[in-house]
PDB file of C-alpha atoms and ligand atoms in Angstrom:
ATOM      1  CA  UNK A   1     -11.322 -21.395  -4.582  1.00  0.00           C
ATOM      2  CA  UNK A   2      -8.578 -22.525  -1.799  1.00  0.00           C
ATOM      3  CA  UNK A   3      -8.387 -25.890   0.485  1.00  0.00           C
ATOM      4  CA  UNK A   4      -8.102 -25.252   4.163  1.00  0.00           C
ATOM      5  CA  UNK A   5      -7.230 -28.273   6.495  1.00  0.00           C
ATOM      6  CA  UNK A   6      -7.043 -26.689   9.871  1.00  0.00           C
ATOM      7  CA  UNK A   7      -8.326 -23.702  11.315  1.00  0.00           C
ATOM      8  CA  UNK A   8      -5.212 -22.035  14.746  1.00  0.00           C
ATOM      9  CA  UNK A   9      -6.153 -19.023  16.526  1.00  0.00           C
ATOM     10  CA  UNK A  10      -3.091 -18.262  18.736  1.00  0.00           C
ATOM     11  CA  UNK A  11      -3.218 -16.648  21.770  1.00  0.00           C
ATOM     12  CA  UNK A  12       0.317 -14.862  21.328  1.00  0.00           C
ATOM     13  CA  UNK A  13       2.715 -13.219  17.960  1.00  0.00           C
ATOM     14  CA  UNK A  14       4.491 -15.377  19.280  1.00  0.00           C
ATOM     15  CA  UNK A  15       2.605 -18.833  18.745  1.00  0.00           C
ATOM     16  CA  UNK A  16       1.555 -17.970  15.404  1.00  0.00           C
ATOM     17  CA  UNK A  17       4.115 -17.832  13.940  1.00  0.00           C
ATOM     18  CA  UNK A  18       5.866 -20.941  15.016  1.00  0.00           C
ATOM     19  CA  UNK A  19       2.672 -22.583  13.694  1.00  0.00           C
ATOM     20  CA  UNK A  20       3.606 -20.730  10.040  1.00  0.00           C
ATOM     21  CA  UNK A  21       6.861 -21.208   9.812  1.00  0.00           C
ATOM     22  CA  UNK A  22       5.449 -25.440  10.853  1.00  0.00           C
ATOM     23  CA  UNK A  23       5.159 -26.562   7.052  1.00  0.00           C
ATOM     24  CA  UNK A  24       5.609 -24.394   4.227  1.00  0.00           C
ATOM     25  CA  UNK A  25       1.460 -25.010   3.382  1.00  0.00           C
ATOM     26  CA  UNK A  26       0.743 -22.673   6.363  1.00  0.00           C
ATOM     27  CA  UNK A  27      -0.946 -19.203   5.408  1.00  0.00           C
ATOM     28  CA  UNK A  28      -1.934 -16.659   7.803  1.00  0.00           C
ATOM     29  CA  UNK A  29      -5.175 -15.681   6.678  1.00  0.00           C
ATOM     30  CA  UNK A  30      -5.881 -12.052   6.615  1.00  0.00           C
ATOM     31  CA  UNK A  31      -9.770 -11.485   4.911  1.00  0.00           C
ATOM     32  CA  UNK A  32      -9.334 -14.214   2.261  1.00  0.00           C
ATOM     33  CA  UNK A  33     -10.331 -11.916  -0.437  1.00  0.00           C
ATOM     34  CA  UNK A  34      -7.431 -12.753  -2.465  1.00  0.00           C
ATOM     35  CA  UNK A  35      -6.166 -16.825  -1.038  1.00  0.00           C
ATOM     36  CA  UNK A  36     -10.053 -17.450  -2.464  1.00  0.00           C
ATOM     37  CA  UNK A  37      -8.503 -16.655  -6.108  1.00  0.00           C
ATOM     38  CA  UNK A  38      -6.653 -19.558  -6.022  1.00  0.00           C
ATOM     39  CA  UNK A  39      -6.410 -22.781  -5.745  1.00  0.00           C
ATOM     40  CA  UNK A  40      -4.071 -23.470  -2.990  1.00  0.00           C
ATOM     41  CA  UNK A  41      -4.010 -26.358  -0.844  1.00  0.00           C
ATOM     42  CA  UNK A  42      -3.348 -24.959   3.368  1.00  0.00           C
ATOM     43  CA  UNK A  43      -2.477 -27.243   5.898  1.00  0.00           C
ATOM     44  CA  UNK A  44      -2.862 -24.952   8.422  1.00  0.00           C
ATOM     45  CA  UNK A  45      -4.573 -21.465   8.278  1.00  0.00           C
ATOM     46  CA  UNK A  46      -3.148 -19.404  10.540  1.00  0.00           C
ATOM     47  CA  UNK A  47      -5.944 -16.326  11.911  1.00  0.00           C
ATOM     48  CA  UNK A  48      -5.049 -13.115  13.862  1.00  0.00           C
ATOM     49  CA  UNK A  49      -8.495 -11.936  15.037  1.00  0.00           C
ATOM     50  CA  UNK A  50      -7.805 -13.217  18.978  1.00  0.00           C
ATOM     51  CA  UNK A  51      -4.361 -11.190  19.077  1.00  0.00           C
ATOM     52  CA  UNK A  52      -6.141  -7.288  19.298  1.00  0.00           C
ATOM     53  CA  UNK A  53      -4.459  -6.596  15.713  1.00  0.00           C
ATOM     54  CA  UNK A  54      -8.062  -4.770  14.446  1.00  0.00           C
ATOM     55  CA  UNK A  55      -7.426  -1.394  15.507  1.00  0.00           C
ATOM     56  CA  UNK A  56      -6.080   2.674  14.287  1.00  0.00           C
ATOM     57  CA  UNK A  57      -5.144   4.577  16.807  1.00  0.00           C
ATOM     58  CA  UNK A  58      -3.700   7.995  16.696  1.00  0.00           C
ATOM     59  CA  UNK A  59      -0.961   8.746  18.805  1.00  0.00           C
ATOM     60  CA  UNK A  60      -0.514  11.951  17.930  1.00  0.00           C
ATOM     61  CA  UNK A  61       3.222  12.586  16.463  1.00  0.00           C
ATOM     62  CA  UNK A  62       2.148   9.151  14.358  1.00  0.00           C
ATOM     63  CA  UNK A  63      -0.950   6.900  13.232  1.00  0.00           C
ATOM     64  CA  UNK A  64      -0.215   3.239  13.626  1.00  0.00           C
ATOM     65  CA  UNK A  65      -2.791   0.879  11.889  1.00  0.00           C
ATOM     66  CA  UNK A  66      -2.752  -2.964  13.190  1.00  0.00           C
ATOM     67  CA  UNK A  67      -2.636  -5.292  10.287  1.00  0.00           C
ATOM     68  CA  UNK A  68      -6.104  -6.915  10.926  1.00  0.00           C
ATOM     69  CA  UNK A  69      -7.792  -3.561  10.343  1.00  0.00           C
ATOM     70  CA  UNK A  70      -9.849  -3.687   6.923  1.00  0.00           C
ATOM     71  CA  UNK A  71      -9.672  -1.113   3.972  1.00  0.00           C
ATOM     72  CA  UNK A  72     -12.922  -0.134   4.908  1.00  0.00           C
ATOM     73  CA  UNK A  73     -12.145   1.014   8.804  1.00  0.00           C
ATOM     74  CA  UNK A  74      -8.996   2.716   7.280  1.00  0.00           C
ATOM     75  CA  UNK A  75     -11.151   4.506   4.632  1.00  0.00           C
ATOM     76  CA  UNK A  76     -13.446   6.161   7.392  1.00  0.00           C
ATOM     77  CA  UNK A  77     -11.711   6.924  10.191  1.00  0.00           C
ATOM     78  CA  UNK A  78     -11.231   9.988  11.338  1.00  0.00           C
ATOM     79  CA  UNK A  79      -7.415  10.804  12.058  1.00  0.00           C
ATOM     80  CA  UNK A  80      -6.124   8.970   8.581  1.00  0.00           C
ATOM     81  CA  UNK A  81      -9.672  11.720   7.305  1.00  0.00           C
ATOM     82  CA  UNK A  82      -7.233  14.358   8.579  1.00  0.00           C
ATOM     83  CA  UNK A  83      -4.525  13.773   8.035  1.00  0.00           C
ATOM     84  CA  UNK A  84      -1.791  14.357   4.845  1.00  0.00           C
ATOM     85  CA  UNK A  85      -5.907  15.953   3.087  1.00  0.00           C
ATOM     86  CA  UNK A  86      -6.908  11.901   3.679  1.00  0.00           C
ATOM     87  CA  UNK A  87      -4.552  10.493   0.716  1.00  0.00           C
ATOM     88  CA  UNK A  88      -5.213   7.499   2.290  1.00  0.00           C
ATOM     89  CA  UNK A  89      -8.954   7.146   3.081  1.00  0.00           C
ATOM     90  CA  UNK A  90      -9.073   8.626  -0.754  1.00  0.00           C
ATOM     91  CA  UNK A  91      -6.881   5.740  -2.242  1.00  0.00           C
ATOM     92  CA  UNK A  92      -8.837   3.308  -1.417  1.00  0.00           C
ATOM     93  CA  UNK A  93     -12.282   4.551  -1.910  1.00  0.00           C
ATOM     94  CA  UNK A  94     -12.447   2.421  -4.945  1.00  0.00           C
ATOM     95  CA  UNK A  95     -10.896  -0.418  -4.798  1.00  0.00           C
ATOM     96  CA  UNK A  96     -14.625  -2.594  -5.706  1.00  0.00           C
ATOM     97  CA  UNK A  97     -17.047  -2.449  -3.359  1.00  0.00           C
ATOM     98  CA  UNK A  98     -17.546  -1.106   0.465  1.00  0.00           C
ATOM     99  CA  UNK A  99     -18.155  -5.143   1.413  1.00  0.00           C
ATOM    100  CA  UNK A 100     -15.891  -6.214  -0.585  1.00  0.00           C
ATOM    101  CA  UNK A 101     -13.648  -3.453   1.713  1.00  0.00           C
ATOM    102  CA  UNK A 102     -15.152  -4.644   5.148  1.00  0.00           C
ATOM    103  CA  UNK A 103     -13.296  -7.759   4.457  1.00  0.00           C
ATOM    104  CA  UNK A 104      -9.633  -6.954   3.190  1.00  0.00           C
ATOM    105  CA  UNK A 105      -7.238  -6.704   5.220  1.00  0.00           C
ATOM    106  CA  UNK A 106      -4.325  -4.316   6.059  1.00  0.00           C
ATOM    107  CA  UNK A 107      -1.483  -6.980   6.825  1.00  0.00           C
ATOM    108  CA  UNK A 108      -2.047  -9.306   3.437  1.00  0.00           C
ATOM    109  CA  UNK A 109      -1.733  -5.515   1.035  1.00  0.00           C
ATOM    110  CA  UNK A 110       0.953  -4.014   2.671  1.00  0.00           C
ATOM    111  CA  UNK A 111       2.755  -7.878   2.992  1.00  0.00           C
ATOM    112  CA  UNK A 112       1.537  -9.113  -0.342  1.00  0.00           C
ATOM    113  CA  UNK A 113       3.940  -6.185  -2.385  1.00  0.00           C
ATOM    114  CA  UNK A 114       1.166  -6.343  -4.923  1.00  0.00           C
ATOM    115  CA  UNK A 115       2.475  -4.390  -8.245  1.00  0.00           C
ATOM    116  CA  UNK A 116      -1.029  -3.589  -8.546  1.00  0.00           C
ATOM    117  CA  UNK A 117      -1.046  -1.819  -4.585  1.00  0.00           C
ATOM    118  CA  UNK A 118      -3.433   1.765  -4.103  1.00  0.00           C
ATOM    119  CA  UNK A 119      -2.885   1.209  -0.766  1.00  0.00           C
ATOM    120  CA  UNK A 120       0.989   0.717  -0.933  1.00  0.00           C
ATOM    121  CA  UNK A 121       1.582   3.900  -3.509  1.00  0.00           C
ATOM    122  CA  UNK A 122      -0.620   6.098  -0.634  1.00  0.00           C
ATOM    123  CA  UNK A 123       1.650   4.864   1.803  1.00  0.00           C
ATOM    124  CA  UNK A 124       4.792   5.302  -0.058  1.00  0.00           C
ATOM    125  CA  UNK A 125       4.216   9.353  -0.348  1.00  0.00           C
ATOM    126  CA  UNK A 126       4.128   9.538   2.983  1.00  0.00           C
ATOM    127  CA  UNK A 127       6.609   8.926   6.030  1.00  0.00           C
ATOM    128  CA  UNK A 128       5.510   4.995   6.770  1.00  0.00           C
ATOM    129  CA  UNK A 129       7.281   2.332   7.841  1.00  0.00           C
ATOM    130  CA  UNK A 130       5.786  -2.311   8.415  1.00  0.00           C
ATOM    131  CA  UNK A 131       6.257  -4.235  12.133  1.00  0.00           C
ATOM    132  CA  UNK A 132       6.853  -8.037  11.053  1.00  0.00           C
ATOM    133  CA  UNK A 133       7.104 -10.209  13.937  1.00  0.00           C
ATOM    134  CA  UNK A 134      10.773 -11.798  12.938  1.00  0.00           C
ATOM    135  CA  UNK A 135      11.712  -9.163   9.787  1.00  0.00           C
ATOM    136  CA  UNK A 136      11.368  -6.536  13.155  1.00  0.00           C
ATOM    137  CA  UNK A 137      10.801  -2.179  12.120  1.00  0.00           C
ATOM    138  CA  UNK A 138      11.997  -0.948   8.644  1.00  0.00           C
ATOM    139  CA  UNK A 139      10.427   1.861   6.478  1.00  0.00           C
ATOM    140  CA  UNK A 140       8.269   0.482   3.986  1.00  0.00           C
ATOM    141  CA  UNK A 141      10.403   1.732   1.071  1.00  0.00           C
ATOM    142  CA  UNK A 142      13.303  -1.182   2.352  1.00  0.00           C
ATOM    143  CA  UNK A 143      10.631  -3.237   3.508  1.00  0.00           C
ATOM    144  CA  UNK A 144       9.491  -3.072  -0.938  1.00  0.00           C
ATOM    145  CA  UNK A 145      13.263  -4.223  -1.808  1.00  0.00           C
ATOM    146  CA  UNK A 146      13.210  -7.613  -0.067  1.00  0.00           C
ATOM    147  CA  UNK A 147      11.689 -10.854  -1.416  1.00  0.00           C
ATOM    148  CA  UNK A 148       8.968 -12.464   0.519  1.00  0.00           C
ATOM    149  CA  UNK A 149       9.195 -15.238   3.459  1.00  0.00           C
ATOM    150  CA  UNK A 150       7.834 -16.797   5.441  1.00  0.00           C
ATOM    151  CA  UNK A 151       6.097 -13.737   8.446  1.00  0.00           C
ATOM    152  CA  UNK A 152       3.572 -11.597   9.998  1.00  0.00           C
ATOM    153  CA  UNK A 153       3.173  -8.096   9.425  1.00  0.00           C
ATOM    154  CA  UNK A 154       1.240  -7.105  12.574  1.00  0.00           C
ATOM    155  CA  UNK A 155       1.222  -2.431  12.478  1.00  0.00           C
ATOM    156  CA  UNK A 156       1.812  -0.068  10.127  1.00  0.00           C
ATOM    157  CA  UNK A 157       3.064   2.990  11.468  1.00  0.00           C
ATOM    158  CA  UNK A 158       2.889   6.382   9.692  1.00  0.00           C
ATOM    159  CA  UNK A 159       4.546   8.945  11.121  1.00  0.00           C
ATOM    160  CA  UNK A 160       2.728  12.609  10.636  1.00  0.00           C
ATOM    161  CA  UNK A 161       5.168  15.860   9.086  1.00  0.00           C
ATOM    162  CA  UNK A 162       3.048  18.756   7.916  1.00  0.00           C
ATOM    163  CA  UNK A 163       2.129  18.981   4.171  1.00  0.00           C
ATOM    164  CA  UNK A 164      -0.032  18.494   2.044  1.00  0.00           C
ATOM    165  CA  UNK A 165      -0.369  15.023  -0.423  1.00  0.00           C
ATOM    166  CA  UNK A 166      -2.852  14.076  -3.661  1.00  0.00           C
ATOM    167  CA  UNK A 167      -4.034  10.319  -5.208  1.00  0.00           C
ATOM    168  CA  UNK A 168      -4.526  10.124  -8.712  1.00  0.00           C
ATOM    169  CA  UNK A 169      -4.954   6.360 -10.158  1.00  0.00           C
ATOM    170  CA  UNK A 170      -7.047   5.454 -13.812  1.00  0.00           C
ATOM    171  CA  UNK A 171      -9.007   2.644 -14.761  1.00  0.00           C
ATOM    172  CA  UNK A 172     -10.538   1.053 -17.156  1.00  0.00           C
ATOM    173  CA  UNK A 173     -13.575   0.278 -15.727  1.00  0.00           C
ATOM    174  CA  UNK A 174     -14.521   0.692 -12.315  1.00  0.00           C
ATOM    175  CA  UNK A 175     -14.097  -1.427  -9.509  1.00  0.00           C
ATOM    176  CA  UNK A 176     -11.578  -3.042 -12.016  1.00  0.00           C
ATOM    177  CA  UNK A 177      -7.760  -3.495 -11.213  1.00  0.00           C
ATOM    178  CA  UNK A 178      -5.896   0.506 -11.551  1.00  0.00           C
ATOM    179  CA  UNK A 179      -3.374   0.402 -14.925  1.00  0.00           C
ATOM    180  CA  UNK A 180      -1.198   3.007 -13.439  1.00  0.00           C
ATOM    181  CA  UNK A 181      -1.315   4.764  -9.465  1.00  0.00           C
ATOM    182  CA  UNK A 182       0.344   7.818  -8.615  1.00  0.00           C
ATOM    183  CA  UNK A 183       0.794   9.515  -5.478  1.00  0.00           C
ATOM    184  CA  UNK A 184       1.874  12.232  -4.047  1.00  0.00           C
ATOM    185  CA  UNK A 185       3.102  14.575  -1.157  1.00  0.00           C
ATOM    186  CA  UNK A 186       4.914  17.828   0.173  1.00  0.00           C
ATOM    187  CA  UNK A 187       5.596  17.630   4.215  1.00  0.00           C
ATOM    188  CA  UNK A 188       7.448  19.450   5.993  1.00  0.00           C
ATOM    189  CA  UNK A 189       9.102  20.308   2.410  1.00  0.00           C
ATOM    190  CA  UNK A 190       9.844  17.685   1.900  1.00  0.00           C
ATOM    191  CA  UNK A 191       8.383  15.472  -1.156  1.00  0.00           C
ATOM    192  CA  UNK A 192       7.727  12.311  -2.877  1.00  0.00           C
ATOM    193  CA  UNK A 193       6.851  10.641  -5.798  1.00  0.00           C
ATOM    194  CA  UNK A 194       5.783   7.441  -5.536  1.00  0.00           C
ATOM    195  CA  UNK A 195       3.671   5.714  -8.793  1.00  0.00           C
ATOM    196  CA  UNK A 196       2.251   1.614  -8.569  1.00  0.00           C
ATOM    197  CA  UNK A 197       0.638  -0.032 -10.676  1.00  0.00           C
ATOM    198  CA  UNK A 198       3.781  -0.180 -13.938  1.00  0.00           C
ATOM    199  CA  UNK A 199       1.908  -2.504 -13.360  1.00  0.00           C
ATOM    200  CA  UNK A 200       5.260  -3.988 -11.499  1.00  0.00           C
ATOM    201  CA  UNK A 201       4.834  -2.628  -7.886  1.00  0.00           C
ATOM    202  CA  UNK A 202       5.448   1.128  -6.584  1.00  0.00           C
ATOM    203  CA  UNK A 203       7.891   2.895  -6.204  1.00  0.00           C
ATOM    204  CA  UNK A 204       9.937   6.368  -5.968  1.00  0.00           C
ATOM    205  CA  UNK A 205      10.870   9.103  -8.123  1.00  0.00           C
ATOM    206  CA  UNK A 206      13.680  10.101  -6.197  1.00  0.00           C
ATOM    207  CA  UNK A 207      14.818  12.410  -8.747  1.00  0.00           C
ATOM    208  CA  UNK A 208      12.035  14.102  -9.711  1.00  0.00           C
ATOM    209  CA  UNK A 209      11.682  14.687  -6.135  1.00  0.00           C
ATOM    210  CA  UNK A 210      14.954  16.094  -5.443  1.00  0.00           C
ATOM    211  CA  UNK A 211      13.779  18.348  -8.286  1.00  0.00           C
ATOM    212  CA  UNK A 212      10.500  20.033  -6.774  1.00  0.00           C
ATOM    213  CA  UNK A 213      12.259  19.976  -3.583  1.00  0.00           C
ATOM    214  CA  UNK A 214      15.215  22.243  -4.500  1.00  0.00           C
ATOM    215  CA  UNK A 215      12.583  24.811  -7.337  1.00  0.00           C
ATOM    216  CA  UNK A 216      12.203  27.914  -5.569  1.00  0.00           C
ATOM    217  CA  UNK A 217       8.500  28.045  -6.748  1.00  0.00           C
ATOM    218  CA  UNK A 218       6.886  25.018  -8.575  1.00  0.00           C
ATOM    219  CA  UNK A 219       5.982  26.772 -11.719  1.00  0.00           C
ATOM    220  CA  UNK A 220       4.117  24.990 -14.852  1.00  0.00           C
ATOM    221  CA  UNK A 221       8.409  24.410 -15.818  1.00  0.00           C
ATOM    222  CA  UNK A 222       9.525  23.614 -13.198  1.00  0.00           C
ATOM    223  CA  UNK A 223       6.367  20.483 -13.021  1.00  0.00           C
ATOM    224  CA  UNK A 224       7.035  19.464 -16.755  1.00  0.00           C
ATOM    225  CA  UNK A 225      10.343  19.119 -15.947  1.00  0.00           C
ATOM    226  CA  UNK A 226       9.855  17.099 -12.748  1.00  0.00           C
ATOM    227  CA  UNK A 227       7.747  15.495 -14.664  1.00  0.00           C
ATOM    228  CA  UNK A 228       9.256  14.401 -17.453  1.00  0.00           C
ATOM    229  CA  UNK A 229      12.284  13.134 -14.401  1.00  0.00           C
ATOM    230  CA  UNK A 230       9.526  11.095 -12.887  1.00  0.00           C
ATOM    231  CA  UNK A 231       8.711   8.900 -16.224  1.00  0.00           C
ATOM    232  CA  UNK A 232      12.541   8.969 -18.048  1.00  0.00           C
ATOM    233  CA  UNK A 233      13.965   7.613 -14.215  1.00  0.00           C
ATOM    234  CA  UNK A 234      10.727   4.643 -13.408  1.00  0.00           C
ATOM    235  CA  UNK A 235      10.519   1.777 -16.209  1.00  0.00           C
ATOM    236  CA  UNK A 236       6.795   0.403 -17.698  1.00  0.00           C
ATOM    237  CA  UNK A 237       5.247  -2.739 -18.436  1.00  0.00           C
ATOM    238  CA  UNK A 238       2.966  -4.637 -20.689  1.00  0.00           C
ATOM    239  CA  UNK A 239       0.656  -6.472 -19.476  1.00  0.00           C
ATOM    240  CA  UNK A 240      -3.430  -6.968 -20.181  1.00  0.00           C
ATOM    241  CA  UNK A 241      -4.658  -3.762 -19.090  1.00  0.00           C
ATOM    242  CA  UNK A 242      -2.429  -1.646 -20.911  1.00  0.00           C
ATOM    243  CA  UNK A 243       0.896  -1.429 -22.482  1.00  0.00           C
ATOM    244  CA  UNK A 244       3.676   0.553 -21.191  1.00  0.00           C
ATOM    245  CA  UNK A 245       4.221   3.669 -24.221  1.00  0.00           C
ATOM    246  CA  UNK A 246       0.317   4.033 -22.653  1.00  0.00           C
ATOM    247  CA  UNK A 247       0.831   3.591 -18.796  1.00  0.00           C
ATOM    248  CA  UNK A 248       4.110   5.893 -19.281  1.00  0.00           C
ATOM    249  CA  UNK A 249       2.088   9.096 -21.505  1.00  0.00           C
ATOM    250  CA  UNK A 250      -1.216   8.165 -18.491  1.00  0.00           C
ATOM    251  CA  UNK A 251       2.315   8.541 -16.217  1.00  0.00           C
ATOM    252  CA  UNK A 252       2.551  12.120 -17.515  1.00  0.00           C
ATOM    253  CA  UNK A 253      -0.706  13.065 -16.824  1.00  0.00           C
ATOM    254  CA  UNK A 254      -1.986  11.346 -13.832  1.00  0.00           C
ATOM    255  CA  UNK A 255       1.853  13.357 -12.101  1.00  0.00           C
ATOM    256  CA  UNK A 256       1.488  16.609 -13.224  1.00  0.00           C
ATOM    257  CA  UNK A 257      -1.966  16.171 -11.755  1.00  0.00           C
ATOM    258  CA  UNK A 258      -1.524  15.260  -8.420  1.00  0.00           C
ATOM    259  CA  UNK A 259       2.227  17.378  -8.085  1.00  0.00           C
ATOM    260  CA  UNK A 260      -0.139  20.094  -9.517  1.00  0.00           C
ATOM    261  CA  UNK A 261      -3.180  19.883  -7.038  1.00  0.00           C
ATOM    262  CA  UNK A 262       0.484  19.598  -3.801  1.00  0.00           C
ATOM    263  CA  UNK A 263       1.741  23.065  -4.663  1.00  0.00           C
ATOM    264  CA  UNK A 264      -2.255  24.673  -5.255  1.00  0.00           C
ATOM    265  CA  UNK A 265      -2.508  23.952  -0.973  1.00  0.00           C
ATOM    266  CA  UNK A 266      -1.533  26.158   1.005  1.00  0.00           C
TER     267      UNK A 266
HETATM  268  C1  FAD B   1     -10.977  -9.000  -7.614  1.00  0.00           C
HETATM  269  C2  FAD B   1      -9.898  -8.122  -6.344  1.00  0.00           C
HETATM  270  C3  FAD B   1      -9.792  -7.078  -6.384  1.00  0.00           C
HETATM  271  C4  FAD B   1      -8.979  -6.126  -6.087  1.00  0.00           C
HETATM  272  N1  FAD B   1      -8.889  -5.146  -6.916  1.00  0.00           N
HETATM  273  C5  FAD B   1      -7.441  -4.570  -5.849  1.00  0.00           C
HETATM  274  C6  FAD B   1      -7.255  -2.888  -6.856  1.00  0.00           C
HETATM  275  O1  FAD B   1      -8.031  -1.935  -7.007  1.00  0.00           O
HETATM  276  N2  FAD B   1      -6.463  -2.517  -5.719  1.00  0.00           N
HETATM  277  C7  FAD B   1      -5.466  -2.249  -4.569  1.00  0.00           C
HETATM  278  O2  FAD B   1      -4.993  -2.185  -3.901  1.00  0.00           O
HETATM  279  N3  FAD B   1      -5.921  -3.346  -4.328  1.00  0.00           N
HETATM  280  C8  FAD B   1      -6.622  -4.528  -4.640  1.00  0.00           C
HETATM  281  N4  FAD B   1      -7.379  -5.941  -4.155  1.00  0.00           N
HETATM  282  C9  FAD B   1      -6.203  -6.320  -3.373  1.00  0.00           C
HETATM  283  C10 FAD B   1      -7.174  -5.853  -1.442  1.00  0.00           C
HETATM  284  O3  FAD B   1      -7.149  -4.425  -1.718  1.00  0.00           O
HETATM  285  C11 FAD B   1      -6.129  -6.549  -0.693  1.00  0.00           C
HETATM  286  O4  FAD B   1      -4.612  -6.409  -0.594  1.00  0.00           O
HETATM  287  C12 FAD B   1      -6.148  -8.143  -0.747  1.00  0.00           C
HETATM  288  O5  FAD B   1      -7.197  -8.942  -1.378  1.00  0.00           O
HETATM  289  C13 FAD B   1      -5.378  -9.289   0.443  1.00  0.00           C
HETATM  290  O6  FAD B   1      -6.555  -9.009   1.099  1.00  0.00           O
HETATM  291  P1  FAD B   1      -7.285 -10.106   2.040  1.00  0.00           P
HETATM  292  O7  FAD B   1      -7.236  -9.513   3.995  1.00  0.00           O
HETATM  293  O8  FAD B   1      -7.804 -11.025   1.874  1.00  0.00           O
HETATM  294  O9  FAD B   1      -6.051 -11.365   1.926  1.00  0.00           O
HETATM  295  P2  FAD B   1      -5.732 -13.045   2.256  1.00  0.00           P
HETATM  296  O10 FAD B   1      -6.507 -13.140   1.045  1.00  0.00           O
HETATM  297  O11 FAD B   1      -6.453 -12.782   3.509  1.00  0.00           O
HETATM  298  O12 FAD B   1      -3.753 -12.829   2.194  1.00  0.00           O
HETATM  299  C14 FAD B   1      -3.174 -12.365   0.674  1.00  0.00           C
HETATM  300  C15 FAD B   1      -2.610 -13.532   1.200  1.00  0.00           C
HETATM  301  O13 FAD B   1      -1.176 -12.723   2.408  1.00  0.00           O
HETATM  302  C16 FAD B   1      -0.807 -13.019   3.516  1.00  0.00           C
HETATM  303  N5  FAD B   1      -1.538 -12.965   4.650  1.00  0.00           N
HETATM  304  C17 FAD B   1      -2.455 -12.583   4.649  1.00  0.00           C
HETATM  305  N6  FAD B   1      -2.027 -11.657   6.052  1.00  0.00           N
HETATM  306  C18 FAD B   1      -1.094 -11.163   5.843  1.00  0.00           C
HETATM  307  C19 FAD B   1      -0.279 -10.878   8.011  1.00  0.00           C
HETATM  308  N7  FAD B   1      -0.382  -9.833   8.247  1.00  0.00           N
HETATM  309  N8  FAD B   1       1.350 -10.578   7.004  1.00  0.00           N
HETATM  310  C20 FAD B   1       1.570 -11.623   6.359  1.00  0.00           C
HETATM  311  N9  FAD B   1       0.869 -11.967   5.231  1.00  0.00           N
HETATM  312  C21 FAD B   1      -0.274 -12.834   5.498  1.00  0.00           C
HETATM  313  C22 FAD B   1      -2.134 -14.961   3.551  1.00  0.00           C
HETATM  314  O14 FAD B   1      -0.697 -15.391   3.958  1.00  0.00           O
HETATM  315  C23 FAD B   1      -1.849 -14.986   1.553  1.00  0.00           C
HETATM  316  O15 FAD B   1      -1.509 -15.656   0.957  1.00  0.00           O
HETATM  317  C24 FAD B   1      -7.764  -6.891  -4.808  1.00  0.00           C
HETATM  318  C25 FAD B   1      -8.006  -8.091  -4.584  1.00  0.00           C
HETATM  319  C26 FAD B   1      -8.495  -9.152  -5.409  1.00  0.00           C
HETATM  320  C27 FAD B   1      -9.205 -10.172  -4.622  1.00  0.00           C
END
C-alpha cells in the first residue's frame, strides 16, 4: 500500500501542474487502484476532482472524455456505444468487474501507457488524440512513443469517422490481465490494426493495414496475407502469462477474427 502525506485539491489545471512538479514524489491521484498496489511514499497527492474532468461529451464530429471519467462510464456511455460498433465499451467490459471499473480512471489508464491495456489498444484503432497540461495536444500513437514525464493528462479526443471496428482479447482466466489484445477498424476506407499486451504496449501493424487498404476485396487469401504481415512486423515477448511463441500464435487467430468481423460489416 502506498503512503500519502498530503492531499491537494487545486482549482485550476495550472495550480495542479505546479504542485505536481514541486517535488519528485508528488503524484496525480486517479482512482488509486494501481497506486494501491505499490509501496511508494507520495509527499503530495494531486486530486483533480475539483477540475470538472469527469465527463464524456459528444460534439458531433468528435467525442471528448475527461481524465477523471471512470472506465465504467466509458462502458455505459451512449455516444461511445453508438460509435465504431461500441469498440471502447467492448474493450473495457472485461477489466476485473463493475466495482473496479467504477473506480479506475481514463487519465491514468492512458497516461501510464500500460503494456497490458485493453483500453489503449482500442483507442489506437480509432482516430484518437490526447491533451496534456505541459505537452499539449498530440496523436495517441505519437504520445505512446514519448517517455513518461511529469505531466497531467486532461482529456482524450476521439474524432468520429464512419466505419466499423472489432475487439478481441485473450485472458488465461476471467479478470486476469490479457495476454494479447487486438483492435481492428476500417474508418472511411482506412484500416487500422492495433495489437497490445505483446506484452509491451499496443502498436499499429502499419504494413498489414496498407495491404488491406489496397485490396479490392478482403478475401480469405488477403486476410491470411494481412495476418502474416502483421505478426511479421510486430514483436512478441515472454512474461509469466505467455511465451512469445504462444502470443504470436494467438495473435494470428485474434487478428484474423477482428479483420473478418470488420470486413463482414456493411
Ligand atoms: C489489479 C489490477 C488489474 C488490472 N487489469 C487490467 C486489465 O485487465 N486491462 C486493463 O486495460 N487495465 C487493467 N488495469 C489497469 C486499470 O484499468 C487502470 O488503468 C489503472 O488501475 C490506473 O487507473 P487508476 O485510476 O486506478 O490510476 P491511479 O492508481 O490513481 O494512478 C496510476 C498512475 O497514474 C498517474 N495518474 C493518474 N491520473 C493521471 C492523469 N490524469 N495524468 C497523469 N498521470 C495520472 C498516477 O500518478 C499514478 O502514477 C488493472 C489494474 C489493476 C490495479
